[in-house]
XYZ file of C-alpha atoms in Angstrom:
222
model
C -14.584 -22.024 -23.005
C -12.450 -22.960 -20.020
C -11.888 -21.413 -16.600
C -8.690 -22.233 -14.731
C -6.355 -20.968 -12.039
C -4.393 -18.064 -13.466
C -7.181 -16.898 -15.801
C -7.332 -13.133 -16.400
C -10.507 -11.689 -14.887
C -12.044 -8.293 -14.115
C -15.208 -6.237 -13.804
C -15.133 -4.291 -17.073
C -17.255 -5.549 -19.968
C -15.494 -3.391 -22.560
C -11.810 -3.599 -21.670
C -9.226 -5.892 -20.097
C -6.723 -3.131 -19.305
C -7.347 -3.470 -15.557
C -7.508 -7.054 -14.351
C -6.708 -9.591 -11.677
C -6.332 -13.342 -11.405
C -8.733 -16.223 -10.887
C -7.161 -18.023 -7.944
C -9.186 -21.197 -7.792
C -12.660 -22.645 -7.374
C -14.961 -22.995 -4.391
C -17.942 -25.217 -3.714
C -20.861 -24.321 -1.454
C -23.781 -26.680 -1.492
C -24.511 -27.387 -5.152
C -23.052 -24.081 -6.384
C -19.597 -23.430 -7.866
C -17.681 -20.188 -7.436
C -14.418 -18.615 -8.468
C -12.121 -17.209 -5.789
C -10.231 -13.943 -6.198
C -9.465 -10.771 -4.205
C -12.149 -8.454 -2.894
C -10.323 -5.437 -4.269
C -10.571 -6.872 -7.803
C -14.364 -6.551 -7.548
C -14.319 -3.293 -5.535
C -15.657 -5.187 -2.500
C -19.194 -5.071 -3.918
C -21.741 -7.883 -3.822
C -23.586 -8.163 -7.143
C -20.666 -6.938 -9.249
C -20.412 -8.767 -12.569
C -17.081 -10.461 -13.274
C -15.683 -11.320 -16.713
C -13.017 -13.639 -18.093
C -10.585 -12.080 -20.576
C -8.656 -15.157 -21.685
C -10.232 -15.222 -25.148
C -9.470 -11.564 -25.777
C -13.154 -10.656 -25.545
C -14.746 -10.225 -22.096
C -17.079 -13.142 -21.298
C -19.388 -12.936 -18.282
C -18.570 -15.461 -15.555
C -21.092 -14.433 -12.922
C -21.698 -12.102 -9.990
C -20.028 -11.552 -6.624
C -22.001 -13.298 -3.883
C -19.639 -12.845 -0.937
C -16.754 -10.455 -0.340
C -14.590 -9.204 2.482
C -14.691 -5.516 3.394
C -12.219 -2.639 3.166
C -10.631 -1.369 5.269
C -12.097 -3.552 8.039
C -11.287 -7.083 6.818
C -8.222 -5.953 4.852
C -6.638 -4.642 8.058
C -7.141 -8.154 9.448
C -5.310 -9.744 6.511
C -8.437 -10.704 4.546
C -9.018 -9.641 0.933
C -11.198 -12.123 -0.949
C -14.383 -12.581 -2.944
C -16.499 -15.529 -4.061
C -18.087 -15.111 -7.500
C -21.017 -17.384 -8.318
C -20.537 -18.929 -11.761
C -23.637 -18.452 -13.855
C -24.458 -21.389 -16.118
C -21.430 -23.494 -15.097
C -22.489 -26.078 -17.684
C -21.318 -23.611 -20.352
C -17.755 -23.659 -18.994
C -15.012 -26.257 -18.813
C -13.901 -25.827 -15.211
C -10.307 -26.971 -14.731
C -9.599 -27.396 -11.017
C -5.953 -28.365 -11.487
C -3.321 -25.773 -10.643
C -1.220 -24.008 -13.283
C -0.255 -25.136 -16.786
C 1.481 -28.094 -15.135
C -1.915 -29.518 -14.156
C -1.049 -29.960 -10.476
C -3.798 -31.797 -8.574
C -4.574 -29.870 -5.396
C -4.983 -31.957 -2.240
C -6.963 -29.441 -0.196
C -6.280 -26.479 2.095
C -3.841 -26.071 4.972
C -2.249 -23.220 6.889
C 0.970 -21.642 5.610
C 4.070 -21.940 7.784
C 7.330 -20.013 7.940
C 9.799 -21.191 5.318
C 7.226 -23.058 3.230
C 8.179 -23.144 -0.450
C 5.420 -21.956 -2.754
C 4.051 -22.050 -6.289
C 2.020 -19.239 -7.864
C 0.135 -18.900 -11.152
C -0.672 -15.290 -12.011
C -2.503 -13.741 -14.947
C 0.399 -11.308 -15.422
C 3.555 -13.170 -14.370
C 2.528 -16.710 -15.235
C 4.095 -19.573 -13.302
C 6.417 -18.812 -10.363
C 8.053 -21.709 -8.512
C 10.596 -20.031 -6.211
C 8.501 -18.050 -3.712
C 8.412 -18.798 0.014
C 6.676 -17.797 3.249
C 8.784 -15.295 5.194
C 6.224 -14.778 7.960
C 3.000 -16.741 8.348
C 1.390 -14.198 10.720
C 3.016 -10.872 10.038
C 2.323 -7.163 10.194
C 2.950 -4.924 7.212
C 1.763 -1.853 5.313
C 0.155 -1.913 1.869
C -1.184 0.821 -0.387
C -4.911 1.003 -1.041
C -6.567 1.998 -4.314
C -6.788 5.571 -3.019
C -3.011 5.545 -2.378
C -3.599 5.642 1.376
C -1.585 3.275 3.529
C -3.388 0.328 5.127
C -1.798 -1.255 8.190
C -2.334 -5.008 8.011
C -1.993 -7.701 10.654
C -2.220 -11.489 10.292
C -0.670 -11.128 6.821
C 1.215 -13.923 5.114
C 4.446 -12.279 3.947
C 5.820 -13.780 0.736
C 9.439 -13.619 -0.393
C 10.598 -13.970 -3.990
C 13.992 -15.312 -4.981
C 16.486 -12.550 -5.708
C 16.970 -12.361 -9.454
C 13.929 -14.513 -10.105
C 10.378 -13.642 -11.095
C 8.292 -11.461 -8.804
C 4.500 -11.343 -8.764
C 3.206 -8.169 -10.416
C 0.133 -5.988 -10.677
C -2.424 -8.232 -12.371
C -1.434 -11.244 -10.266
C -3.725 -10.201 -7.401
C -6.066 -13.060 -6.581
C -3.517 -15.761 -7.382
C -3.562 -18.928 -5.329
C -0.368 -19.839 -3.475
C 0.268 -23.577 -3.280
C 2.767 -25.521 -1.168
C 5.508 -26.737 -3.476
C 6.226 -30.010 -1.683
C 2.730 -31.446 -1.266
C 0.355 -29.242 -3.321
C -2.017 -27.802 -0.734
C -3.577 -24.382 -1.299
C -2.387 -22.144 1.527
C -2.920 -18.450 0.686
C -4.336 -15.867 -1.722
C -1.933 -13.244 -3.090
C -3.299 -9.700 -2.734
C -0.601 -6.998 -2.616
C 3.004 -5.906 -2.330
C 4.378 -4.166 0.732
C 4.232 -0.392 0.371
C 8.035 0.009 0.513
C 8.531 -1.536 -2.918
C 8.384 -4.907 -4.669
C 10.696 -6.892 -2.409
C 7.912 -8.749 -0.624
C 4.406 -9.872 -1.412
C 1.397 -9.996 0.889
C -1.166 -12.795 0.939
C -4.197 -13.950 2.926
C -4.211 -17.205 4.901
C -6.692 -19.322 2.937
C -8.112 -21.068 6.006
C -9.052 -17.651 7.427
C -10.427 -16.513 4.053
C -12.824 -19.462 3.829
C -13.991 -18.950 7.409
C -14.658 -15.258 6.774
C -16.558 -15.824 3.527
C -18.684 -18.507 5.221
C -19.801 -16.351 8.176
C -23.262 -15.722 6.717
C -24.016 -19.457 6.916
C -21.245 -21.383 8.695
C -23.287 -24.567 8.552
C -22.726 -24.606 4.780
C -19.136 -23.408 4.449
C -17.192 -22.607 1.334
C -14.750 -25.384 0.448
C -11.957 -25.502 -2.084
C -13.084 -27.408 -5.187
C -10.308 -29.796 -6.241
C -12.021 -31.846 -8.952
């Protein structure tokens, strides 16, 4: 069975009705992880995560590192690293999207950057862009309370085109021109679906690596 960017994942062993997206893969030492949002795994270390691509939930592994809510989320950080159990049992496809884009690495997003996204719900989106690479916004938490976020990457979607939807949380955002991973999609602004909110991937990796910065998480590209 294969794991790839855009795979449908979640924490329920008996249903796939509530799910998010596998954004990409991380390497730390000799271990391989999947990257998604912290809110997909309820911000809990040890939570089991499943892949739903086959129609039947298949265990991927357990959350080893996650950001916190509301603390990290208010700082524009919503991410989790899930350790893949028995990676030899999976075909791990590090290319991006069904177009098999080879990722070159990680870099910071910048205003106006054109983006690609591969979500479990919306599929492939190729007309998004960065409206603000260090913005402030308001999102709605799981408890329907507003969370005021700073250092957010604000994402615009082309009018009349496809918009990321619920289920796309955790999707990797990739620069369209040169194929660097730049951000992790995590929410829409609370005033509607006109803008998306994402986490700067360089900041995500730094945050997840704080327990042992000498052995940081790195994006796995092959």
